[in-house]
Coordinates of C-alpha atoms in Angstrom, one line a residue:
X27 CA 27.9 13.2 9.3
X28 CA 26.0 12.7 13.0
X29 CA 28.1 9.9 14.7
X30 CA 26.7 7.7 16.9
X31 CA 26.4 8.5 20.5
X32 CA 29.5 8.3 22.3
X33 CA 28.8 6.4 25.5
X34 CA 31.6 5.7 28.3
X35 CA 32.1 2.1 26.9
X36 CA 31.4 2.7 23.3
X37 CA 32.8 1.0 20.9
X38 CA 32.4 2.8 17.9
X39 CA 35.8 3.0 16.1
X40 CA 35.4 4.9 12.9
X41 CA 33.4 5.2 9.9
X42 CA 35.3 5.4 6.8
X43 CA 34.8 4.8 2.5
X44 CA 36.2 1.9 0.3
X45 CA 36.1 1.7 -3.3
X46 CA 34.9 -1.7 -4.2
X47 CA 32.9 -3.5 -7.2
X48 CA 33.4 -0.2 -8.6
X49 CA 31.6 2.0 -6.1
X50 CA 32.1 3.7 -3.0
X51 CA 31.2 1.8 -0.3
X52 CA 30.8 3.5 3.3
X53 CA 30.9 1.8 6.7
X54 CA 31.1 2.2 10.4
X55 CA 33.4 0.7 12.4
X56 CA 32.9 -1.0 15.7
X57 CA 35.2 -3.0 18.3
X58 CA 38.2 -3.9 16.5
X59 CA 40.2 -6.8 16.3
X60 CA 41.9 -6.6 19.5
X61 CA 41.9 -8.7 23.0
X62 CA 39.4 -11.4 22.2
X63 CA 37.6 -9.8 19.3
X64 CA 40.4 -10.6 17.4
X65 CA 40.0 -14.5 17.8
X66 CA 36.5 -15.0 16.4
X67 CA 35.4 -13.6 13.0
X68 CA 34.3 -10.1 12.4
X69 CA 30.9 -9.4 11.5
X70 CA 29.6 -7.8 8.4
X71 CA 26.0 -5.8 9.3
X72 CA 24.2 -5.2 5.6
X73 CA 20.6 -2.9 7.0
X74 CA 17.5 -3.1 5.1
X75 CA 16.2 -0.9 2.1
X76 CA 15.7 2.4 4.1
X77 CA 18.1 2.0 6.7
X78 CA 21.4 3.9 6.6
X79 CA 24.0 2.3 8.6
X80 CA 23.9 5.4 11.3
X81 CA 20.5 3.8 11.8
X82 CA 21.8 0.7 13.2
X83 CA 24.5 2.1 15.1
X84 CA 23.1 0.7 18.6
X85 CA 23.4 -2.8 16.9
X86 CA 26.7 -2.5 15.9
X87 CA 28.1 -0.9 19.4
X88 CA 26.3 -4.3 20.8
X89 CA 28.2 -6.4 18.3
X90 CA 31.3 -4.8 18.7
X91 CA 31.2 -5.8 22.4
X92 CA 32.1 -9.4 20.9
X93 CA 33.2 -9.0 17.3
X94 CA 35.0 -6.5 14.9
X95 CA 32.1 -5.2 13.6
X96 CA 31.5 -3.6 10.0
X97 CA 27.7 -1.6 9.5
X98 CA 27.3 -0.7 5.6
X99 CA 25.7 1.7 3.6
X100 CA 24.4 -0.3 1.3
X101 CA 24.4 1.2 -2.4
X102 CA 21.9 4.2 -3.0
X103 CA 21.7 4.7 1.3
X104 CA 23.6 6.9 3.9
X105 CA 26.9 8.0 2.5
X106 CA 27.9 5.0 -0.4
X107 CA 27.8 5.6 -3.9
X108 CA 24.5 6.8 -5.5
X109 CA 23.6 7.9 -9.0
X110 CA 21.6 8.1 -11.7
X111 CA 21.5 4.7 -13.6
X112 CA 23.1 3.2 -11.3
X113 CA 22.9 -0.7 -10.9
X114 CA 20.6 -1.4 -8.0
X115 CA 19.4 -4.7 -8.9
X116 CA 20.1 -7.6 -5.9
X117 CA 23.0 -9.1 -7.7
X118 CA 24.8 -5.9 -8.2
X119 CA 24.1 -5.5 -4.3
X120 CA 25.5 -8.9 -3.3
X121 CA 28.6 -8.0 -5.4
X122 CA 29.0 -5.3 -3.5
X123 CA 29.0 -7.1 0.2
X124 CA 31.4 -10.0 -1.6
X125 CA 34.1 -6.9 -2.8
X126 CA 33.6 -5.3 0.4
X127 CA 34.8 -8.2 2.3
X128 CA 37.6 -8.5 0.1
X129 CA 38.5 -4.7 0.1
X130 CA 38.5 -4.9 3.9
X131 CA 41.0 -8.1 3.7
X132 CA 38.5 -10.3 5.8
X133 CA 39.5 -13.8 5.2
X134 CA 36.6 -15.2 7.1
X135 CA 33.1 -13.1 8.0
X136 CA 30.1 -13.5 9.8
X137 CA 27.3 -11.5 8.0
X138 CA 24.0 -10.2 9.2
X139 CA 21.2 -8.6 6.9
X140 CA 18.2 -7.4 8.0
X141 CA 15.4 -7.6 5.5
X142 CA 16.6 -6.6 2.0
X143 CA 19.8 -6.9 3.6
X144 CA 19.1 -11.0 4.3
X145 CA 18.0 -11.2 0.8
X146 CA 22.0 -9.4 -0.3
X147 CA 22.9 -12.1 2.3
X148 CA 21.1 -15.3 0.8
X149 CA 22.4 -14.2 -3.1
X150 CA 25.8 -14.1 -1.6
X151 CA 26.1 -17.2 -0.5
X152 CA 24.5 -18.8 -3.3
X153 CA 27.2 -16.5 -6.0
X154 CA 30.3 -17.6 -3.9
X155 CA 31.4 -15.3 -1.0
X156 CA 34.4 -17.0 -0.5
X157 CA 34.9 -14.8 3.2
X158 CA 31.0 -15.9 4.4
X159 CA 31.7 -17.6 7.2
X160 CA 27.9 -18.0 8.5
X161 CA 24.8 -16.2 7.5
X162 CA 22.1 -14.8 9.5
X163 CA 18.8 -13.5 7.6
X164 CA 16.4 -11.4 9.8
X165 CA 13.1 -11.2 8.1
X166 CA 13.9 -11.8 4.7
X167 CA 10.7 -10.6 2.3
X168 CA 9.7 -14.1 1.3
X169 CA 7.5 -12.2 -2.0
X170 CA 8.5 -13.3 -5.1
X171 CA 7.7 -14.3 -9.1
X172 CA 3.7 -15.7 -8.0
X173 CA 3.9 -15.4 -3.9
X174 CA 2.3 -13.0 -2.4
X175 CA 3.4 -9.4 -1.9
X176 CA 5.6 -8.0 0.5
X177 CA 3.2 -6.5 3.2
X178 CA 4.7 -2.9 3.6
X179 CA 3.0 -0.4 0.7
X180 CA 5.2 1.7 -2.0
X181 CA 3.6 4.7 -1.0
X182 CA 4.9 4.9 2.7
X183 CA 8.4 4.7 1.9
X184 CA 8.1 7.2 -1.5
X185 CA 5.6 9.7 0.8
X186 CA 8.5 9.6 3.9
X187 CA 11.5 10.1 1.3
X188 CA 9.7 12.9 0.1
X189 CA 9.0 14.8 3.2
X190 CA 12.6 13.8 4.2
X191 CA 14.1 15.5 1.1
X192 CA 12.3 18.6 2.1
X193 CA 13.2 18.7 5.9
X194 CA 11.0 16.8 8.1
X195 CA 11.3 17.1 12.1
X196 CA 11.2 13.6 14.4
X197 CA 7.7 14.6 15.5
X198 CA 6.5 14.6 11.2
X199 CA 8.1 11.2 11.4
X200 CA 6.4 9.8 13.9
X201 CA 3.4 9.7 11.2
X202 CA 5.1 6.7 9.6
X203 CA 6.8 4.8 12.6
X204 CA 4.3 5.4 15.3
X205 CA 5.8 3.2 17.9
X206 CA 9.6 4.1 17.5
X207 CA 10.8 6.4 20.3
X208 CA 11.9 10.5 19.6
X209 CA 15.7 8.9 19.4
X210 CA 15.1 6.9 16.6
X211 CA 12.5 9.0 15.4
X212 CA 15.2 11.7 15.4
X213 CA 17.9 9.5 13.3
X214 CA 15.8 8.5 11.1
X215 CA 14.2 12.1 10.2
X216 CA 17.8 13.2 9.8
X217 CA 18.8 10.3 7.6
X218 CA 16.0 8.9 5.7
X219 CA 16.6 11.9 2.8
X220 CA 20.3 10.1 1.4
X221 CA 18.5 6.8 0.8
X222 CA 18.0 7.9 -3.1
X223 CA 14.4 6.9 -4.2
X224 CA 15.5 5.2 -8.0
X225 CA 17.2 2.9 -5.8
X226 CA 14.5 2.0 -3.4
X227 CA 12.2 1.8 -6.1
X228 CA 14.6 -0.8 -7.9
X229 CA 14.9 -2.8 -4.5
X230 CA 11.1 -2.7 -3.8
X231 CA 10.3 -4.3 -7.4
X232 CA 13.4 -6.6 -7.0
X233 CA 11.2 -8.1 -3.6
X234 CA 8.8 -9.3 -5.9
X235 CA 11.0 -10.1 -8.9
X236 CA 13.7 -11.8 -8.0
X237 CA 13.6 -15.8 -6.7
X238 CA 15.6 -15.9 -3.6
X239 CA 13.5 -19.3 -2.8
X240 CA 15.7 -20.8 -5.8
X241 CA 19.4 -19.8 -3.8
X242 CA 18.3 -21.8 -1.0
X243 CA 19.7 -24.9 -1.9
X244 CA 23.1 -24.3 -3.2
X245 CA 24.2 -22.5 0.2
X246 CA 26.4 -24.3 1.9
X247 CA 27.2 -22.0 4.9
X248 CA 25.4 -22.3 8.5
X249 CA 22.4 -20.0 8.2
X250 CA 19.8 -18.9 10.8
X251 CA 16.7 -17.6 10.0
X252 CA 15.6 -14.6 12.4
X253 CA 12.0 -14.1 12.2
X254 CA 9.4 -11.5 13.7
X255 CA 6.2 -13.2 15.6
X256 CA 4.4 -9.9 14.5
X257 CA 4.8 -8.4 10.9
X258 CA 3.6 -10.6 8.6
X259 CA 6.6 -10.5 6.5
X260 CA 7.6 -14.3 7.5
X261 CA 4.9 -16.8 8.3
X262 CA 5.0 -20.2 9.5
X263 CA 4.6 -21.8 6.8
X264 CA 7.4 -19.6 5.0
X265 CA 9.5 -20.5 7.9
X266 CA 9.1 -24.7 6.7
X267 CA 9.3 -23.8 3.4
X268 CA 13.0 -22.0 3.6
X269 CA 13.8 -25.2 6.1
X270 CA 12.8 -27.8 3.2
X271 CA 14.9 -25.9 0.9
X272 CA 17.6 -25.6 3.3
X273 CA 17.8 -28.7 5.5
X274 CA 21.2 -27.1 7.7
X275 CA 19.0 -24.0 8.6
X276 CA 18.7 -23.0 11.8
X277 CA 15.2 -20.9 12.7
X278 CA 14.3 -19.1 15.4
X279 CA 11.2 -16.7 16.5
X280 CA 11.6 -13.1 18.2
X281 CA 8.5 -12.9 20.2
X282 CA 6.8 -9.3 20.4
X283 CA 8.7 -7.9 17.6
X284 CA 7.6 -6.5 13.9
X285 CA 9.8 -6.2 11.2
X286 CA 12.2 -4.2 12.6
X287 CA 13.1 -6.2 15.5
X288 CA 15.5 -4.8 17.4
X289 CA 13.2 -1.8 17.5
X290 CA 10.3 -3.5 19.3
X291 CA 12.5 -6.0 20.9
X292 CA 16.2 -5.6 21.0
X293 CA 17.1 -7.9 23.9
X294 CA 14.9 -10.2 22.5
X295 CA 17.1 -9.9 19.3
X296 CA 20.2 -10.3 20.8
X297 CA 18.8 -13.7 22.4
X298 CA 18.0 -15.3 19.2
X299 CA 21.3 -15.3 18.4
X300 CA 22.2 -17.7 20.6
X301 CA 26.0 -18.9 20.3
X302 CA 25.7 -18.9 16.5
X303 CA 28.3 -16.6 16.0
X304 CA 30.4 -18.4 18.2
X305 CA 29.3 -16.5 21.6
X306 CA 26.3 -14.9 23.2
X307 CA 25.7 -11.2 22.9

């Protein structure tokens, strides 16, 4: 396993496997709950459908400035459980990031999913997570049983799995994330083969299958909605939708960014935060 950077003042702690909801479960570690970290509550990172924690490592040394701060492997990515007939559905996801909590003995959590990981986020809440503190969901797919489609194709993420599997280099990447620099061009070559396709494939079809509209209304955590201005993925008028379904939420824009925000604008990211998780970043 490639570690993240060591910098003077990093704070990356450890990464390290837990069996929970019957799977391994693989995390990295950042911060701790010493000095002042360990009065406010620790922050669960959950990374989007391609995104092995390693991938999000910069986040998480950024976090763990502030927070004891946990980045998962989400099942079927980086080093976690994957396997044939596995359950990859969103329920058995948000299962997972409930018995994780638990396995970890966090009494209390902040969590923060990107994407597919806002969606594991959003079904949390609305299950039970009795250790969800607060929620933030960065660009949730909004697609859905008779919404319109999630905007990124099939093909680019089977067609870059593929050429992963078989040993791409960063510069072969940059044919599917043009605009990302040679460092993350470089993690991503290196990582994208142990996100295994079956479950991707299960996760894609669950974006337009399952109903996360309908959990809106029985979460009873603070949530704030992170959006990109660019992307697509959450429009305007999604944004008042989630807000009618969820009076309490909390919205906020990240101007210049796509999708993957902290890529295109990660101070910009950090901003949005605001105080929600109890102090700025």
């Amino acid at each position: 396993m490639t570690k993240p950077p060591i910098m003077p003042d990093s704070h990356f702690l450890y990464g390290a496997n837990v069996r929970a909801n019957g799977i391994r479960q693989h995390y990295l570690r950042y911060g701790g709950a010493n000095g002042e970290r360990a009065s406010r509550d620790p922050v669960i990172v959950v990374p989007g459908i391609t995104s092995p924690a390693i991938t999000w490592g910069f986040v998480g040394e950024r976090l763990g400035r502030h927070f004891d701060t946990y980045v998962v492997d989400v099942r079927g990515r980086g080093l976690s459980t994957a396997a044939p007939g596995l359950d990859y559905s969103l329920d058995a996801q948000a299962e997972d990031l409930i018995a994780l909590a638990e396995a970890l003995g966090l009494a209390r959590a902040s969590v923060v999913g990107h994407s597919m990981g806002a969606r594991i986020g959003l079904r949390a809440a609305r299950i039970g997570m009795p250790a969800m503190a607060r929620l933030v969901a960065v660009d949730p797919p909004v697609s859905g049983p008779g919404r319109r489609p999630y905007p990124a194709k099939l093909p680019w993420y089977v067609d870059s799995m593929k050429a992963a599997r078989a040993g791409m280099d960063w510069t072969a990447m940059r044919e599917f994330c043009p605009t990302w620099t040679e460092e993350q061009l470089r993690l991503r070559a290196e990582w994208l083969h142990t996100c295994d396709e079956e479950a991707v494939l299960a996760s894609f079809e669950g974006f337009h299958t399952d109903d996360i509209h309908a959990d809106l209304p029985a979460i009873r955590q603070p949530v704030l909605l992170m959006t990109a201005e660019r992307g697509g993925v959450v429009e305007d008028a999604d944004v008042a939708e989630f807000a009618s379904l969820l009076a309490s939420m909390q919205t906020v824009r990240v101007p210049g960014a796509g999708h993957m925000i902290p890529w295109d604008n990660e101070e910009g990211f950090y901003q949005a935060f605001g105080t929600f998780l109890g102090v700025s970043i």
